[in-house]
Amino acid sequence: MTGAELDPTFLALPYRDLGDVALARARELGAGHADFRFERVRYQHLGVRDGMLQGAADTEDLGFAVRVIHRGAWGFAAGVVLTPEEATAVAERAIAVAVVAAEMTTSPVEIAPEPVHDDVTWVSAYDRNPLTVATAEKADLLIGWTNRLRGHASVEHATASLDQVQENKYYADLTGTRTTQQRVRLQPHFEAMGTDPRSGVFDSMSSIAPPVGRGWEYLTDGGYDWDAELAEVPDLLAEKLSAPSVEAGSYDLVIHPSNLWLTIHESIGHATELDRALGYEANYAGTSFATYDKLNTLQYGSNVMNVTGDRTVHHGLATIGYDDEGVETQAWDIVRDGRLVGYQLDRAMGHLKAELNGGRSNGCAYADSSGHIPIQRMANVSLQPSPEDITTADLIGRVERGLYVVGDKSWSIDMQRFNFQFTGQRFFRIVDGRLAGQVRDAAYQATTTDFWNSMEEVGGEDTWVLGGAFNCGKAQPGQVASVSHGCPSALFRDVRILNTTDEAGQR
Amino acid sequence: MTTNVWTPQSLVEHALATSTADACVAIARDTTDANLRWANNTLTTNGVMHNLGVTVISVVHTGDGVATGSMSGSATTQAQVTALVEAADAAARAGSPAEDAHALAGGEAAADWDDAPPPTDIHVFDTFAPALGEAFGCAGAEGRVLYGFVSHSHTTTYLGTSTGLRLRHVQPTGHYGCTGKDTSLTRSAWVGGATRDFSDVDAVTMDQTLAQRLGWAERQVDLPAGRYDTILPPTAVADLMIDAYWYAGARTAHEGQSVYSKRGGGTRIGEQVARQGVTLFSDPAHPGLECTPFVTAGTSDNEQSVFDNGLPLGRTDWIADGTLRSLIQTRHSAGLTGQPVTPYVDNLVLSVDGGTGSIDDLVADTERGLLLTCMWYIREVDPQSLLLTGLTRDGVYLVENGEITGAVNNFRWNESPVDLLTRFSHASETVPSFSREWGDDSFSRTATPALRVPDFNMSSVSQAM
């Protein structure tokens, strides 16, 4: 861990007193369980286009919530007025909502117990909070990126952006758990756009840098080679613009982690959220084919498929010390040797399927603000690398006719997590074990279990990258969460490739 | 100990009075919100929430131009607003010249400026909730499982500028949605819609409609991927038209990066992009879809400008009689494109000349085709044509000789909404509709017809149920 410390401006806020008042009132009114959550989340967005700072905006969400289990039902209320009177009122509102809800709650709510964590703190691993860096310095970096890109003939327009978050949470409940935590994360991005003068086709090429649970040092310490990427993107764009249109058909695919992380997110991460598998998301994004009866029997993928869930990996976007129900975070297996062996849980799920984790939650509860109720959100779900030193070039070398896919672009998956379709930043032909130039207009489409069972090999540790997203959406009302996915490069056999202009009926 | 709780208007006045910038915009938004969620015939989560947030945009004239700073936060006290103002002023002073700089809109105080924000609360569901309990009982007894969500919110916006403008707008937003499955989870149906106050939503009717639609799935037919004569209900048309609208930014079109770009430079404004008779428009005063009649912007980007805060909005035809008329503009992009200033409006209507009757009439007229319920997971695949991908869900019904004769598997489709506006064969009349994909959180004020498309591209089969 680095030297990052809890922000004193957060520590100065009256959350302890408000929490004591709210919990006392909830206890007085007979709540069996009550928790208090106080959050301050600070955001800054910077957007640059063609050498100009287009937009800069800072936002701070500050408020608290009370959640109770009363008469067998959940009750949730939230507010932003930071007074003891309002804390009392919010507790009373939560109880009142539970009373209304109890009439329509046919199975009483029960949650898994958790050891008491009395007055613990946790801070994520970063060196320099980006919100403490002068805006002009950050803007200048992004402006410089767009100017460098536009220095090339193939680049007509370039954009760059930086989203930065500092999230502070205080949690307290009737058992005596109290947690005070702080996380910092950021998402840098750039994109180069151009047109092919002969065909009139336009397209873009983006950075494949992932968002990370790190600070400003991610942009300056050389750990990620921004210079190399800025230098190569214009030529990659030029090549893409004049590339031949892909021939649709069946191909072997080698997929780079910068694309595969998203396939993992959609087809494994979401599919193994237990609440989804039990139907709780059915009215929103749907259910899962990985139903509970298939635990330990479903052959999710080939025997080189090993997937873990955790909220502990260094710099992981879902990483934290204790979740939003006071549960200490953990790591566990989801798929082992291709077989489904685990799920992501919150305390209600941990109680419902006590056999999964010794009667305990595995710490996946999260709310994106004080105004929203905590729900089970995705842990960092990651595909493990091979223990052997297999390189991406080795995987490419095994392919006679295929495509090498780098960078993510569009995504879509159906309501049971079966049929998916993805595009990418660039697709290279593989001919007799070698790369043979880009093709354009490609998308890959498959059924989840067919796809993962066609995975012949995974790359070794040196190919492993921790990718991720800032914008995972779940639940009603909708909530946003950030999550990471680590994976190596991987080789898949006989995957369907579509030509997107054929799909549009325009060839 | 008591602390003053300030009114949103007074927080706006305090911000404007405290700023030492050359100009200032202050926006206060008071939001109250209530929701109920259910699954497996029981209530799951719920919530009531109150939020009061303030955005301060400071404008400073520097040697090189005009710079801004934008700070937003939950703010219920003068002290919190002062902190926002000081940060916004400082950010503007340290900022670089803005390319979209324009004089702030001037004006005076609206007549309702002093009115308090009307709240909503859990009692908006006082009629709906017991009926939902009844629906759970009915569904359980008849072998149906219900999953769904209702939400109601009131957001009152108070916008003030240092140029004298004081504007207030109350925005109710509500919606309901319910999925019904049979106990074997092999059949699924959905109903949903937008509502302003839940006076028009009945849970028992909701369940009965689901029962009817589940009944249509008695006979199950497997169909392969292919192009089908397909009836898109108003909700699916709303999904598609919202994306056609969201990607209609003038700047990106002008700079050669969208389906609305003209090859060789400029936009396609003035070109025919849809069948004659097709009109796609927004209007803040459209009955039943009323929305904010002035610009609010917390940051500047391709489609919005902080300098445009307070500009009045009116009816805007994006497509009129098949011709592209306007794209989403700021005053800055209007200057770049040489077009009128037509900013984003928070509702959308599609109408087709000669579109008559209901979706039932389109069905009755179809010899063999598919009737969809709704769409899901819609994402842009290729900006050249605005090709989108998505799924069908919760009921794809087979129509034979004008009758619904069974249910079909789901599909993944790949289609462009702009292209569909040139290929549809029939349209019903326009009715209020609710986009399942975007209606929950992003865009719920639409009115669209049902459209029949003779050759809709069902690209691959989805075995999802």
mmCIF file of N, CA and C in Angstrom, chain A residues 143-208:
data_model
loop_
_atom_site.group_PDB
_atom_site.id
_atom_site.type_symbol
_atom_site.label_atom_id
_atom_site.label_comp_id
_atom_site.label_asym_id
_atom_site.label_seq_id
_atom_site.Cartn_x
_atom_site.Cartn_y
_atom_site.Cartn_z
ATOM 1 N N ILE A 143 -4.530 17.996 -24.127
ATOM 2 C CA ILE A 143 -4.412 18.839 -25.319
ATOM 3 C C ILE A 143 -3.197 18.399 -26.126
ATOM 4 N N GLY A 144 -2.106 18.146 -25.418
ATOM 5 C CA GLY A 144 -0.893 17.671 -26.077
ATOM 6 C C GLY A 144 -1.131 16.379 -26.831
ATOM 7 N N TRP A 145 -1.887 15.466 -26.240
ATOM 8 C CA TRP A 145 -2.201 14.216 -26.924
ATOM 9 C C TRP A 145 -2.901 14.484 -28.246
ATOM 10 N N THR A 146 -3.936 15.333 -28.207
ATOM 11 C CA THR A 146 -4.692 15.559 -29.453
ATOM 12 C C THR A 146 -3.828 16.254 -30.499
ATOM 13 N N ASN A 147 -2.960 17.139 -30.050
ATOM 14 C CA ASN A 147 -2.080 17.808 -31.019
ATOM 15 C C ASN A 147 -1.096 16.845 -31.644
ATOM 16 N N ARG A 148 -0.569 15.934 -30.840
ATOM 17 C CA ARG A 148 0.360 14.943 -31.392
ATOM 18 C C ARG A 148 -0.338 14.069 -32.430
ATOM 19 N N LEU A 149 -1.556 13.662 -32.113
ATOM 20 C CA LEU A 149 -2.288 12.804 -33.044
ATOM 21 C C LEU A 149 -2.568 13.559 -34.343
ATOM 22 N N ARG A 150 -3.000 14.798 -34.218
ATOM 23 C CA ARG A 150 -3.373 15.570 -35.410
ATOM 24 C C ARG A 150 -2.179 16.016 -36.234
ATOM 25 N N GLY A 151 -0.987 15.781 -35.712
ATOM 26 C CA GLY A 151 0.211 16.072 -36.496
ATOM 27 C C GLY A 151 0.372 15.109 -37.671
ATOM 28 N N HIS A 152 -0.424 14.062 -37.691
ATOM 29 C CA HIS A 152 -0.330 13.061 -38.759
ATOM 30 C C HIS A 152 -1.381 13.323 -39.822
ATOM 31 N N ALA A 153 -1.032 13.072 -41.053
ATOM 32 C CA ALA A 153 -1.941 13.338 -42.173
ATOM 33 C C ALA A 153 -3.226 12.549 -42.076
ATOM 34 N N SER A 154 -3.168 11.356 -41.516
ATOM 35 C CA SER A 154 -4.363 10.501 -41.498
ATOM 36 C C SER A 154 -5.382 10.923 -40.445
ATOM 37 N N VAL A 155 -4.985 11.795 -39.529
ATOM 38 C CA VAL A 155 -5.875 12.153 -38.428
ATOM 39 C C VAL A 155 -6.504 13.514 -38.687
ATOM 40 N N GLU A 156 -7.811 13.527 -38.884
ATOM 41 C CA GLU A 156 -8.515 14.795 -39.119
ATOM 42 C C GLU A 156 -8.974 15.441 -37.817
ATOM 43 N N HIS A 157 -9.387 14.592 -36.892
ATOM 44 C CA HIS A 157 -9.860 15.093 -35.600
ATOM 45 C C HIS A 157 -9.362 14.159 -34.509
ATOM 46 N N ALA A 158 -9.119 14.717 -33.343
ATOM 47 C CA ALA A 158 -8.682 13.898 -32.212
ATOM 48 C C ALA A 158 -9.338 14.406 -30.946
ATOM 49 N N THR A 159 -9.749 13.472 -30.104
ATOM 50 C CA THR A 159 -10.321 13.833 -28.812
ATOM 51 C C THR A 159 -9.539 13.145 -27.709
ATOM 52 N N ALA A 160 -9.633 13.715 -26.515
ATOM 53 C CA ALA A 160 -9.027 13.091 -25.338
ATOM 54 C C ALA A 160 -9.887 13.455 -24.138
ATOM 55 N N SER A 161 -9.929 12.585 -23.162
ATOM 56 C CA SER A 161 -10.738 12.881 -21.976
ATOM 57 C C SER A 161 -10.124 12.221 -20.755
ATOM 58 N N LEU A 162 -10.509 12.726 -19.588
ATOM 59 C CA LEU A 162 -10.048 12.144 -18.332
ATOM 60 C C LEU A 162 -11.184 12.245 -17.325
ATOM 61 N N ASP A 163 -11.654 11.092 -16.843
ATOM 62 C CA ASP A 163 -12.646 11.044 -15.769
ATOM 63 C C ASP A 163 -11.942 10.600 -14.500
ATOM 64 N N GLN A 164 -12.131 11.357 -13.443
ATOM 65 C CA GLN A 164 -11.447 11.064 -12.173
ATOM 66 C C GLN A 164 -12.472 10.998 -11.052
ATOM 67 N N VAL A 165 -12.279 10.062 -10.148
ATOM 68 C CA VAL A 165 -13.226 9.876 -9.054
ATOM 69 C C VAL A 165 -12.486 9.701 -7.734
ATOM 70 N N GLN A 166 -12.964 10.396 -6.693
ATOM 71 C CA GLN A 166 -12.567 10.105 -5.318
ATOM 72 C C GLN A 166 -13.836 9.759 -4.556
ATOM 73 N N GLU A 167 -13.891 8.558 -4.027
ATOM 74 C CA GLU A 167 -15.107 8.039 -3.393
ATOM 75 C C GLU A 167 -14.816 7.810 -1.914
ATOM 76 N N ASN A 168 -15.582 8.440 -1.062
ATOM 77 C CA ASN A 168 -15.444 8.219 0.389
ATOM 78 C C ASN A 168 -16.750 7.660 0.948
ATOM 79 N N LYS A 169 -16.620 6.602 1.727
ATOM 80 C CA LYS A 169 -17.803 5.960 2.306
ATOM 81 C C LYS A 169 -17.602 5.737 3.805
ATOM 82 N N TYR A 170 -18.663 5.982 4.563
ATOM 83 C CA TYR A 170 -18.708 5.591 5.976
ATOM 84 C C TYR A 170 -19.910 4.696 6.163
ATOM 85 N N TYR A 171 -19.694 3.542 6.788
ATOM 86 C CA TYR A 171 -20.778 2.582 7.022
ATOM 87 C C TYR A 171 -20.837 2.247 8.502
ATOM 88 N N ALA A 172 -22.048 2.181 9.042
ATOM 89 C CA ALA A 172 -22.208 1.748 10.433
ATOM 90 C C ALA A 172 -23.502 0.967 10.539
ATOM 91 N N ASP A 173 -23.529 -0.074 11.369
ATOM 92 C CA ASP A 173 -24.785 -0.824 11.546
ATOM 93 C C ASP A 173 -25.035 -1.178 13.012
ATOM 94 N N LEU A 174 -26.171 -1.775 13.265
ATOM 95 C CA LEU A 174 -26.585 -2.035 14.642
ATOM 96 C C LEU A 174 -25.716 -3.077 15.348
ATOM 97 N N THR A 175 -24.948 -3.879 14.590
ATOM 98 C CA THR A 175 -24.097 -4.872 15.260
ATOM 99 C C THR A 175 -22.827 -4.232 15.807
ATOM 100 N N GLY A 176 -22.505 -2.986 15.322
ATOM 101 C CA GLY A 176 -21.299 -2.326 15.804
ATOM 102 C C GLY A 176 -20.209 -2.187 14.761
ATOM 103 N N THR A 177 -20.424 -2.708 13.551
ATOM 104 C CA THR A 177 -19.438 -2.486 12.489
ATOM 105 C C THR A 177 -19.424 -1.012 12.098
ATOM 106 N N ARG A 178 -18.211 -0.470 11.980
ATOM 107 C CA ARG A 178 -18.040 0.877 11.445
ATOM 108 C C ARG A 178 -16.833 0.861 10.519
ATOM 109 N N THR A 179 -17.037 1.271 9.244
ATOM 110 C CA THR A 179 -15.934 1.306 8.286
ATOM 111 C C THR A 179 -15.849 2.691 7.671
ATOM 112 N N THR A 180 -14.627 3.186 7.497
ATOM 113 C CA THR A 180 -14.385 4.475 6.835
ATOM 114 C C THR A 180 -13.378 4.218 5.725
ATOM 115 N N GLN A 181 -13.762 4.518 4.466
ATOM 116 C CA GLN A 181 -12.927 4.086 3.335
ATOM 117 C C GLN A 181 -12.807 5.172 2.271
ATOM 118 N N GLN A 182 -11.792 5.003 1.449
ATOM 119 C CA GLN A 182 -11.529 5.977 0.389
ATOM 120 C C GLN A 182 -10.943 5.253 -0.818
ATOM 121 N N ARG A 183 -11.479 5.575 -2.008
ATOM 122 C CA ARG A 183 -10.951 4.983 -3.239
ATOM 123 C C ARG A 183 -10.749 6.074 -4.273
ATOM 124 N N VAL A 184 -9.719 5.901 -5.061
ATOM 125 C CA VAL A 184 -9.450 6.821 -6.164
ATOM 126 C C VAL A 184 -9.357 6.001 -7.443
ATOM 127 N N ARG A 185 -9.963 6.500 -8.525
ATOM 128 C CA ARG A 185 -9.865 5.794 -9.801
ATOM 129 C C ARG A 185 -9.909 6.815 -10.932
ATOM 130 N N LEU A 186 -9.350 6.433 -12.090
ATOM 131 C CA LEU A 186 -9.462 7.319 -13.223
ATOM 132 C C LEU A 186 -9.511 6.568 -14.560
ATOM 133 N N GLN A 187 -10.080 7.262 -15.523
ATOM 134 C CA GLN A 187 -10.257 6.721 -16.855
ATOM 135 C C GLN A 187 -9.771 7.737 -17.868
ATOM 136 N N PRO A 188 -8.536 7.561 -18.388
ATOM 137 C CA PRO A 188 -8.057 8.426 -19.463
ATOM 138 C C PRO A 188 -8.442 7.804 -20.808
ATOM 139 N N HIS A 189 -8.536 8.630 -21.823
ATOM 140 C CA HIS A 189 -8.933 8.110 -23.128
ATOM 141 C C HIS A 189 -8.481 9.064 -24.219
ATOM 142 N N PHE A 190 -8.157 8.519 -25.389
ATOM 143 C CA PHE A 190 -8.004 9.369 -26.574
ATOM 144 C C PHE A 190 -8.482 8.619 -27.796
ATOM 145 N N GLU A 191 -8.856 9.362 -28.823
ATOM 146 C CA GLU A 191 -9.365 8.763 -30.050
ATOM 147 C C GLU A 191 -8.939 9.619 -31.235
ATOM 148 N N ALA A 192 -8.512 8.949 -32.299
ATOM 149 C CA ALA A 192 -8.128 9.629 -33.536
ATOM 150 C C ALA A 192 -9.140 9.281 -34.611
ATOM 151 N N MET A 193 -9.580 10.279 -35.379
ATOM 152 C CA MET A 193 -10.611 10.069 -36.399
ATOM 153 C C MET A 193 -10.130 10.556 -37.750
ATOM 154 N N GLY A 194 -10.533 9.832 -38.793
ATOM 155 C CA GLY A 194 -10.124 10.245 -40.134
ATOM 156 C C GLY A 194 -11.042 9.678 -41.194
ATOM 157 N N THR A 195 -10.764 10.080 -42.420
ATOM 158 C CA THR A 195 -11.564 9.670 -43.577
ATOM 159 C C THR A 195 -10.633 9.159 -44.659
ATOM 160 N N ASP A 196 -11.071 8.126 -45.371
ATOM 161 C CA ASP A 196 -10.297 7.664 -46.526
ATOM 162 C C ASP A 196 -10.713 8.508 -47.728
ATOM 163 N N PRO A 197 -9.780 9.259 -48.326
ATOM 164 C CA PRO A 197 -10.155 10.209 -49.395
ATOM 165 C C PRO A 197 -10.764 9.517 -50.618
ATOM 166 N N ARG A 198 -10.329 8.283 -50.905
ATOM 167 C CA ARG A 198 -10.840 7.634 -52.115
ATOM 168 C C ARG A 198 -12.246 7.107 -51.903
ATOM 169 N N SER A 199 -12.468 6.386 -50.820
ATOM 170 C CA SER A 199 -13.749 5.719 -50.622
ATOM 171 C C SER A 199 -14.750 6.571 -49.864
ATOM 172 N N GLY A 200 -14.262 7.607 -49.154
ATOM 173 C CA GLY A 200 -15.168 8.409 -48.326
ATOM 174 C C GLY A 200 -15.515 7.761 -47.005
ATOM 175 N N VAL A 201 -14.981 6.580 -46.768
ATOM 176 C CA VAL A 201 -15.240 5.887 -45.500
ATOM 177 C C VAL A 201 -14.580 6.662 -44.354
ATOM 178 N N PHE A 202 -15.291 6.810 -43.218
ATOM 179 C CA PHE A 202 -14.668 7.420 -42.051
ATOM 180 C C PHE A 202 -14.551 6.381 -40.948
ATOM 181 N N ASP A 203 -13.610 6.568 -40.064
ATOM 182 C CA ASP A 203 -13.436 5.629 -38.957
ATOM 183 C C ASP A 203 -12.573 6.249 -37.872
ATOM 184 N N SER A 204 -12.339 5.498 -36.816
ATOM 185 C CA SER A 204 -11.572 6.011 -35.686
ATOM 186 C C SER A 204 -10.711 4.906 -35.104
ATOM 187 N N MET A 205 -9.707 5.298 -34.313
ATOM 188 C CA MET A 205 -8.872 4.348 -33.580
ATOM 189 C C MET A 205 -8.651 4.929 -32.201
ATOM 190 N N SER A 206 -9.001 4.161 -31.186
ATOM 191 C CA SER A 206 -8.908 4.644 -29.804
ATOM 192 C C SER A 206 -7.713 4.065 -29.080
ATOM 193 N N SER A 207 -7.341 4.709 -28.001
ATOM 194 C CA SER A 207 -6.399 4.131 -27.052
ATOM 195 C C SER A 207 -7.011 2.868 -26.464
ATOM 196 N N ILE A 208 -6.186 1.878 -26.176
ATOM 197 C CA ILE A 208 -6.693 0.674 -25.514
ATOM 198 C C ILE A 208 -6.317 0.665 -24.033
#
